[in-house]
mmCIF file with all atom_site columns, C-alpha atoms in Angstrom:
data_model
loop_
_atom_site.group_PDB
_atom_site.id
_atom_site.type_symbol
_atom_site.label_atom_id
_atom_site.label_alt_id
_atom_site.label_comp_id
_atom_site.label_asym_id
_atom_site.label_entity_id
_atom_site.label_seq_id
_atom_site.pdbx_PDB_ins_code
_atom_site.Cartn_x
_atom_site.Cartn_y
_atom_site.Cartn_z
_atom_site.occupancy
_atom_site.B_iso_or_equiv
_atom_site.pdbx_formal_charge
_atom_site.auth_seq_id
_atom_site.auth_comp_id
_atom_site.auth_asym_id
_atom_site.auth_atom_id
_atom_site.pdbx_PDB_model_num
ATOM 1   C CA . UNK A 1 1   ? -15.831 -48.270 -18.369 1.00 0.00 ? 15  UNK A CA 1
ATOM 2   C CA . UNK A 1 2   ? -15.018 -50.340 -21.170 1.00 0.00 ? 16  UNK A CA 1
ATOM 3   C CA . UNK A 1 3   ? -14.524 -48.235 -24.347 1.00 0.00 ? 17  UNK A CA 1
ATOM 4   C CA . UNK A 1 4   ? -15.106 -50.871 -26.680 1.00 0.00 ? 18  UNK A CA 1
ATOM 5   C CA . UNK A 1 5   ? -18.498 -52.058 -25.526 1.00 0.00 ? 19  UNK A CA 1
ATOM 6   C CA . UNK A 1 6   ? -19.893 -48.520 -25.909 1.00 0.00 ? 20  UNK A CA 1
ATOM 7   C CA . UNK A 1 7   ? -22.657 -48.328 -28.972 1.00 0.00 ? 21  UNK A CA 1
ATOM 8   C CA . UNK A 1 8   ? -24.894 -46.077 -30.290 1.00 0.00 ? 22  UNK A CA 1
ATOM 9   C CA . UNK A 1 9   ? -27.532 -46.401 -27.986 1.00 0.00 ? 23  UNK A CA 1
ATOM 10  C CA . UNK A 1 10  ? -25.621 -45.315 -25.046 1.00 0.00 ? 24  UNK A CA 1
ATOM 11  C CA . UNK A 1 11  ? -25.997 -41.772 -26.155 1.00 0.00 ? 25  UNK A CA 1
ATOM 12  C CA . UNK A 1 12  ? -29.279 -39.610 -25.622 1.00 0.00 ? 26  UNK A CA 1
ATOM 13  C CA . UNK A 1 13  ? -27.670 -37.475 -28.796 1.00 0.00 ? 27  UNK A CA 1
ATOM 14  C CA . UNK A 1 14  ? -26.285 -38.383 -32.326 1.00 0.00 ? 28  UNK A CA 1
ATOM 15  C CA . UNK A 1 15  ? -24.991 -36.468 -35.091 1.00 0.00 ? 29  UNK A CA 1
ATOM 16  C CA . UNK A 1 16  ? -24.129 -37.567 -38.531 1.00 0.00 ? 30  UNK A CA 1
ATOM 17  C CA . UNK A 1 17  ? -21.051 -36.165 -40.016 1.00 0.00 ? 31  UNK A CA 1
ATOM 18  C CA . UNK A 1 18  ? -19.489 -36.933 -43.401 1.00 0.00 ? 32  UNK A CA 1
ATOM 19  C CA . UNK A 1 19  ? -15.621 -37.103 -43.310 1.00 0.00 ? 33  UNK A CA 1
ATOM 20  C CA . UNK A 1 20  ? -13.951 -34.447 -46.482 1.00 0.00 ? 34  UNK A CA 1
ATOM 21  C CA . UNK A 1 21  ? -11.219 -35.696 -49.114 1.00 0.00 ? 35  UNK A CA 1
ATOM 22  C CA . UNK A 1 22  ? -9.333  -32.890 -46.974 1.00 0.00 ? 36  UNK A CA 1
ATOM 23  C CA . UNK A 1 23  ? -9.926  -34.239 -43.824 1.00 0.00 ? 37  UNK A CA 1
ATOM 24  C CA . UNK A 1 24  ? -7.451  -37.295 -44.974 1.00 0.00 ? 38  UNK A CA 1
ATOM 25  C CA . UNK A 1 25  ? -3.321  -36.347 -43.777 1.00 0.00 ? 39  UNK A CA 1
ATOM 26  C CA . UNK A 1 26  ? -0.157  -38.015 -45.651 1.00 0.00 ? 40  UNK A CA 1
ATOM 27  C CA . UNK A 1 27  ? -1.076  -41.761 -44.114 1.00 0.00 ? 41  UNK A CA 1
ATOM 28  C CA . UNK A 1 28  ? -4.506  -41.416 -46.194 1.00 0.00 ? 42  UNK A CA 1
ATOM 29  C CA . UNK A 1 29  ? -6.759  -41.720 -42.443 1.00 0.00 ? 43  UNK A CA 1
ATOM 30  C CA . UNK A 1 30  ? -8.629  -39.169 -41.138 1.00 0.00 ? 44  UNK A CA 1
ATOM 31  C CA . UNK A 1 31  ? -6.380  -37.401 -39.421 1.00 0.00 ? 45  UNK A CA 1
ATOM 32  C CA . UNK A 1 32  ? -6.164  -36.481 -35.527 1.00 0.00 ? 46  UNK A CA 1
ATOM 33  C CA . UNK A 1 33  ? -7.138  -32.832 -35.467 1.00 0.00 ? 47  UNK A CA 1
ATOM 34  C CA . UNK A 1 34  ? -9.999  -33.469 -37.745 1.00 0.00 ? 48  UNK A CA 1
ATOM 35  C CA . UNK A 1 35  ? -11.580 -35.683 -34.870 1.00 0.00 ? 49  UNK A CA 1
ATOM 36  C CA . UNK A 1 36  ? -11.996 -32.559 -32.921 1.00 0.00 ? 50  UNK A CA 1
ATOM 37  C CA . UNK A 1 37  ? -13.582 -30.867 -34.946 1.00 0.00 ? 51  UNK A CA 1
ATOM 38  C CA . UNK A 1 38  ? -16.246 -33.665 -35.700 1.00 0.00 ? 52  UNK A CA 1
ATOM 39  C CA . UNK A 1 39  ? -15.990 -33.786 -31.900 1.00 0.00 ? 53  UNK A CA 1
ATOM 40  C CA . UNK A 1 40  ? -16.961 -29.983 -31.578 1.00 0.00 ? 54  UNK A CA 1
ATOM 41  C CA . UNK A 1 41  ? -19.777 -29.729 -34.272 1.00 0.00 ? 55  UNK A CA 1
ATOM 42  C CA . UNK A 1 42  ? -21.756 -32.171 -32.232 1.00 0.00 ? 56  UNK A CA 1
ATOM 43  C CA . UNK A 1 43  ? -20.632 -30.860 -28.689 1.00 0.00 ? 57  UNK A CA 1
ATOM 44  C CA . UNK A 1 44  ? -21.988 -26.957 -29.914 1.00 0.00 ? 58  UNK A CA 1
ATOM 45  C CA . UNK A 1 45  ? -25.426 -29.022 -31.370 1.00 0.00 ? 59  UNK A CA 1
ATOM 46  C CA . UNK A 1 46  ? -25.747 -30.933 -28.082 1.00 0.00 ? 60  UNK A CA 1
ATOM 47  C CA . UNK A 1 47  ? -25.906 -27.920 -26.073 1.00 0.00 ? 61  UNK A CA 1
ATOM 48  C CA . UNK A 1 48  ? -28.007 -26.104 -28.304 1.00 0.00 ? 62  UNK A CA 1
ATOM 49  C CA . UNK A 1 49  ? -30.253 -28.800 -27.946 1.00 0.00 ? 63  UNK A CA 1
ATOM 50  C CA . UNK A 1 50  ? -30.377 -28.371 -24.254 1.00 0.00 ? 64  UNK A CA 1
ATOM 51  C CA . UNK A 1 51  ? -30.934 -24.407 -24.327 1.00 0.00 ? 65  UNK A CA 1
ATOM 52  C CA . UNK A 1 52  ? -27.577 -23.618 -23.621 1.00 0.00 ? 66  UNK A CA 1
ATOM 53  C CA . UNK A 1 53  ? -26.918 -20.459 -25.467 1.00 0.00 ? 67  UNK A CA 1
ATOM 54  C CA . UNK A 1 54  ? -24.813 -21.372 -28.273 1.00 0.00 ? 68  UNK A CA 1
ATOM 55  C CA . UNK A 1 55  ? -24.049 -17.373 -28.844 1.00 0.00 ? 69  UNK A CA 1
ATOM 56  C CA . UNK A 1 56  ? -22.076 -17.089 -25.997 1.00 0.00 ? 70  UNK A CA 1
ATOM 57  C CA . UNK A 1 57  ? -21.274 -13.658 -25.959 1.00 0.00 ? 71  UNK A CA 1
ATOM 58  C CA . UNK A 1 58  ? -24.742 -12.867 -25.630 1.00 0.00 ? 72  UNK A CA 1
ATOM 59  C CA . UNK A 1 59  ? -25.573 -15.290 -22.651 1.00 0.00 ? 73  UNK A CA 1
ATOM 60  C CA . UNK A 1 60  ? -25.469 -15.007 -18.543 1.00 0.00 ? 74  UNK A CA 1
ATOM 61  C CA . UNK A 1 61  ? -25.805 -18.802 -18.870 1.00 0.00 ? 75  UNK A CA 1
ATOM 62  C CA . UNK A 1 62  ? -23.352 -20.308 -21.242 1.00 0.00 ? 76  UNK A CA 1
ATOM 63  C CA . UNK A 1 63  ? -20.363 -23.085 -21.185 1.00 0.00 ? 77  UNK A CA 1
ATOM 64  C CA . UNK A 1 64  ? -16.551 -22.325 -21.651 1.00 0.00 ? 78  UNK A CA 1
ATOM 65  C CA . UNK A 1 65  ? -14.500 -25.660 -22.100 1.00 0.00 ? 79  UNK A CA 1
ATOM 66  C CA . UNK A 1 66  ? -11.760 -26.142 -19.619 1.00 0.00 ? 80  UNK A CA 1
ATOM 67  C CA . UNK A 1 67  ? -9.664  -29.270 -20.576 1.00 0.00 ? 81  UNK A CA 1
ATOM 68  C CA . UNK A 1 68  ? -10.090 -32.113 -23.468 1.00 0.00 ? 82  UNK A CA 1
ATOM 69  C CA . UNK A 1 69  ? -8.956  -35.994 -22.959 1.00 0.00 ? 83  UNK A CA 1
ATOM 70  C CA . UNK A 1 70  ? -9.234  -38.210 -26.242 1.00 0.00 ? 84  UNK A CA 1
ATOM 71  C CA . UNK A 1 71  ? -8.901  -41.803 -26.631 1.00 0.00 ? 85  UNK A CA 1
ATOM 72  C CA . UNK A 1 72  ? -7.891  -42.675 -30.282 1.00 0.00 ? 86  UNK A CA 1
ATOM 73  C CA . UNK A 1 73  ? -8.984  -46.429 -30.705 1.00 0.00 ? 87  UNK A CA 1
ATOM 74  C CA . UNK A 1 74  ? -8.601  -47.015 -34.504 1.00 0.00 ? 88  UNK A CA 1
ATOM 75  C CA . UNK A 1 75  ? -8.429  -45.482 -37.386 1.00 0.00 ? 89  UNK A CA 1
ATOM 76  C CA . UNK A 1 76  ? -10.715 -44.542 -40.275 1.00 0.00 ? 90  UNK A CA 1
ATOM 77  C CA . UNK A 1 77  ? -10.090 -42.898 -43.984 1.00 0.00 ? 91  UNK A CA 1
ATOM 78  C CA . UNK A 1 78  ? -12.599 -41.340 -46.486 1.00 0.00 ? 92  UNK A CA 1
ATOM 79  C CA . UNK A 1 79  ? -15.018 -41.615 -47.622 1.00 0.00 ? 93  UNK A CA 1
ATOM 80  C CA . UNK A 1 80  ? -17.084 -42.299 -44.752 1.00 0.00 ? 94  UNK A CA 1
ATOM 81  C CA . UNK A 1 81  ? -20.166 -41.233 -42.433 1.00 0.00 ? 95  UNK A CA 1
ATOM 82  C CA . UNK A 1 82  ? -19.742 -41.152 -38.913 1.00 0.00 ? 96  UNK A CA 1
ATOM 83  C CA . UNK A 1 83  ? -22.677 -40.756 -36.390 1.00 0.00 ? 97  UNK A CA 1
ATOM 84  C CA . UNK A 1 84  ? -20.605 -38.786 -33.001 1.00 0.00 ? 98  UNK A CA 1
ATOM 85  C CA . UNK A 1 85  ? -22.929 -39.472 -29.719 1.00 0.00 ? 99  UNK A CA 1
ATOM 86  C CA . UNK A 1 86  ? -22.862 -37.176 -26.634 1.00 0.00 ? 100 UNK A CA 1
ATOM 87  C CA . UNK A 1 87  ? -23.745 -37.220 -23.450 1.00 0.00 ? 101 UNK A CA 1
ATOM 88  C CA . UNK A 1 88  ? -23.561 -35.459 -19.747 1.00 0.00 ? 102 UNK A CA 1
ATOM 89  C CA . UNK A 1 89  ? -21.394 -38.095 -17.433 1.00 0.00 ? 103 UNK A CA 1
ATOM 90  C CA . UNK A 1 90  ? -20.642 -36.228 -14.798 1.00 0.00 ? 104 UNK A CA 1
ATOM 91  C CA . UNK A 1 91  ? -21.750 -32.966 -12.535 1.00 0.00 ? 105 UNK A CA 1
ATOM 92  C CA . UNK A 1 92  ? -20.108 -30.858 -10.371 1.00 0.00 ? 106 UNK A CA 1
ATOM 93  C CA . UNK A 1 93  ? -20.918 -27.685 -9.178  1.00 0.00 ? 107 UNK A CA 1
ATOM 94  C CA . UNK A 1 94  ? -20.114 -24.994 -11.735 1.00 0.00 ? 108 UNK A CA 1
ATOM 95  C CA . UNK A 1 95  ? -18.397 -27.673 -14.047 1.00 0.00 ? 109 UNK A CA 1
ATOM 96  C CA . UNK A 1 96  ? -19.587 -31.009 -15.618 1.00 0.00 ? 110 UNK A CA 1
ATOM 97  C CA . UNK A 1 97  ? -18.615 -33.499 -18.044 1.00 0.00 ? 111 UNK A CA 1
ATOM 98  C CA . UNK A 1 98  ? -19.562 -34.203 -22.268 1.00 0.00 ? 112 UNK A CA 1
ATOM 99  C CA . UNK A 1 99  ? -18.245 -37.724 -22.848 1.00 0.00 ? 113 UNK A CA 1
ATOM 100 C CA . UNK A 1 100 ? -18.464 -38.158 -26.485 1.00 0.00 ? 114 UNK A CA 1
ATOM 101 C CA . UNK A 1 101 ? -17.440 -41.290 -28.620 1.00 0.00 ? 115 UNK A CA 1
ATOM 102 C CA . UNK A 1 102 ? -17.713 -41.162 -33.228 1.00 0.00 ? 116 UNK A CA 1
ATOM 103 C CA . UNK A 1 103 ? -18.643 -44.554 -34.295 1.00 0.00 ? 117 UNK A CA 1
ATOM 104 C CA . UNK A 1 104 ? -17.344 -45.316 -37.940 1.00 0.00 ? 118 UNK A CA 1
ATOM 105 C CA . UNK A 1 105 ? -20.427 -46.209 -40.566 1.00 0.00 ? 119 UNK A CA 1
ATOM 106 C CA . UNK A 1 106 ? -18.789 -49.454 -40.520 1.00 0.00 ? 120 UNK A CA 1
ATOM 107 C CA . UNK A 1 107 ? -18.108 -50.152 -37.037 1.00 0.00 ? 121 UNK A CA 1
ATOM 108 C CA . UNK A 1 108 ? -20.118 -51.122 -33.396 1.00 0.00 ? 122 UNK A CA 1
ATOM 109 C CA . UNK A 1 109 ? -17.447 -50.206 -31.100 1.00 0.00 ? 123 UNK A CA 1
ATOM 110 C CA . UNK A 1 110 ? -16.222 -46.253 -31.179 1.00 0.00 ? 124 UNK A CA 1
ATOM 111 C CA . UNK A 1 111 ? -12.802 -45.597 -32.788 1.00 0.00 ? 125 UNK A CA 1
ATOM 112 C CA . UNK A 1 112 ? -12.584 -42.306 -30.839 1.00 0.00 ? 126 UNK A CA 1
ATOM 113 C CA . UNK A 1 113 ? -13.899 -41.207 -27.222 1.00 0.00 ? 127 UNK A CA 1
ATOM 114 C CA . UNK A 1 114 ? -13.306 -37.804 -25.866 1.00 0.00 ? 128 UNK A CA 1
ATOM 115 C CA . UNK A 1 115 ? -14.306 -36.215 -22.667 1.00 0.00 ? 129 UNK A CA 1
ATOM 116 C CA . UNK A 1 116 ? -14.387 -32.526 -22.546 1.00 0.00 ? 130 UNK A CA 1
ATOM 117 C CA . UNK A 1 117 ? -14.646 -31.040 -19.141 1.00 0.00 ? 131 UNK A CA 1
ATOM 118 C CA . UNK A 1 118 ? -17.354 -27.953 -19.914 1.00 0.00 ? 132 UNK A CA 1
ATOM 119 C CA . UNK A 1 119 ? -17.513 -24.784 -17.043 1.00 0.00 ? 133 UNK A CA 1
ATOM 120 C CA . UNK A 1 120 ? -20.819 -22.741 -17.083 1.00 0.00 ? 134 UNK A CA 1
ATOM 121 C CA . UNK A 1 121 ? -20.193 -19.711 -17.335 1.00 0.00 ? 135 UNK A CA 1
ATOM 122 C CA . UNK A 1 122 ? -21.505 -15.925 -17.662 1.00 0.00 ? 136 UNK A CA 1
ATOM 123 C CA . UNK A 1 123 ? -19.888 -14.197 -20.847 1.00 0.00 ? 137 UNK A CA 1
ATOM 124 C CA . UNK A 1 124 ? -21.636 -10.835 -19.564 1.00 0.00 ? 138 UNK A CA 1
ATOM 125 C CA . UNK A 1 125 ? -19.744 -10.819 -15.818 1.00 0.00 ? 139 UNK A CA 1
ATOM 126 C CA . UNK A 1 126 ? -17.027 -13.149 -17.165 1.00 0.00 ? 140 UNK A CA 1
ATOM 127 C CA . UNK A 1 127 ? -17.974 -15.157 -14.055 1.00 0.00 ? 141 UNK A CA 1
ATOM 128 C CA . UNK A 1 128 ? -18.392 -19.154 -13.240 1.00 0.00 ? 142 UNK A CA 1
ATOM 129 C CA . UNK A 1 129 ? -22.092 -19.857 -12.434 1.00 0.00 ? 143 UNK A CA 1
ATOM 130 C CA . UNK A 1 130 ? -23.497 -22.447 -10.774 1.00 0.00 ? 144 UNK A CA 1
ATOM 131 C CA . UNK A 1 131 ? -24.623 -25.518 -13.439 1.00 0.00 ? 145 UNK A CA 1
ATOM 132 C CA . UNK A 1 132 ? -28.025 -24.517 -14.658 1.00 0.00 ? 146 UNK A CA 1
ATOM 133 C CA . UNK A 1 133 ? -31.018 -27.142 -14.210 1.00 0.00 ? 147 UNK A CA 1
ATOM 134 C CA . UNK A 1 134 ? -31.544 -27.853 -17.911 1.00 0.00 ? 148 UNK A CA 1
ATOM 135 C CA . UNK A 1 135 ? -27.930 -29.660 -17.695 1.00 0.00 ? 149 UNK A CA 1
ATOM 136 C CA . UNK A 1 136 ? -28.914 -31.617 -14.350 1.00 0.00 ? 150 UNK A CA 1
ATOM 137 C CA . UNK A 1 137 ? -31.692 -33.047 -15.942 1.00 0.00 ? 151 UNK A CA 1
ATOM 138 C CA . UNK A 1 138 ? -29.733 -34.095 -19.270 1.00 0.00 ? 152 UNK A CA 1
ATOM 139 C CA . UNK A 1 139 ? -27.297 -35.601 -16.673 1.00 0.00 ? 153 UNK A CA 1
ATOM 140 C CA . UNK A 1 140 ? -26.787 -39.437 -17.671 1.00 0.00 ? 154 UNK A CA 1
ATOM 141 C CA . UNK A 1 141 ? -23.957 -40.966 -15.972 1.00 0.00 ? 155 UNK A CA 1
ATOM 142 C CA . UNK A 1 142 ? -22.481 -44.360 -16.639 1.00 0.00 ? 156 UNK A CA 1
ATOM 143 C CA . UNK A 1 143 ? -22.978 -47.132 -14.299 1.00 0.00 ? 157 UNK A CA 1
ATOM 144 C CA . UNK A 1 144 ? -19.656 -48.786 -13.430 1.00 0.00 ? 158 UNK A CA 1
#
């Protein structure tokens, strides 16, 4: 997959986030971290939009995230508006994928990608579960 010729309208979800004065480190860009953050707000949103049970510690069917990989492409600085798109790439059994990208108000291509590797999981038994059907039928993999 090419990460530059990813847009908008590859995503079935989109949040708009506006970058802080404080998100901003010594170099005067957005800095690193922050991008996780952004990268989190829309992951929780995603899955609440699903019916995944955002108040985990309540749920038998909730998510628990296992591993993170982010691809920094540019940079950006404040002030700015950034729309972060989401999407289910991959399924396993008990585990699937959120590949997420934030495009810049500015820019077409994404300056940061992320894929975040999401278990399902049962906060009651503390268990793995199998992947509910709600997140089979978001499912929207890439074709290569």
């Amino acid at each position: 997959m090419n990460l530059n010729s990813l847009r908008r309208e590859d995503f079935n979800y989109l949040k708009s986030i506006q970058s802080r004065w404080v998100d901003m480190d010594a170099l005067r860009h957005i800095n690193n971290a922050v991008y996780l953050s952004y990268f989190e707000s829309a992951r929780v949103e995603f899955l609440d939009s699903l019916g995944i049970n955002i108040n985990r510690w309540e749920g038998d069917k909730s998510v628990i995230l296992a591993k993170m990989e982010i691809d920094y492409l540019s940079q950006s600085s404040y002030p700015n508006t950034y729309d972060v798109g989401c999407r289910i790439s991959r399924l396993g059994t008990k585990s699937f994928d959120i590949f997420s990208a934030i495009f810049d108000n500015n820019e077409i291509s994404p300056i940061v990608t992320g894929t975040f590797i999401t278990v399902c999981f049962n906060y009651v038994t503390q268990q793995t579960i199998l992947i509910p059907k709600i997140i089979k039928d978001a499912h929207q993999p890439f074709n290569e």
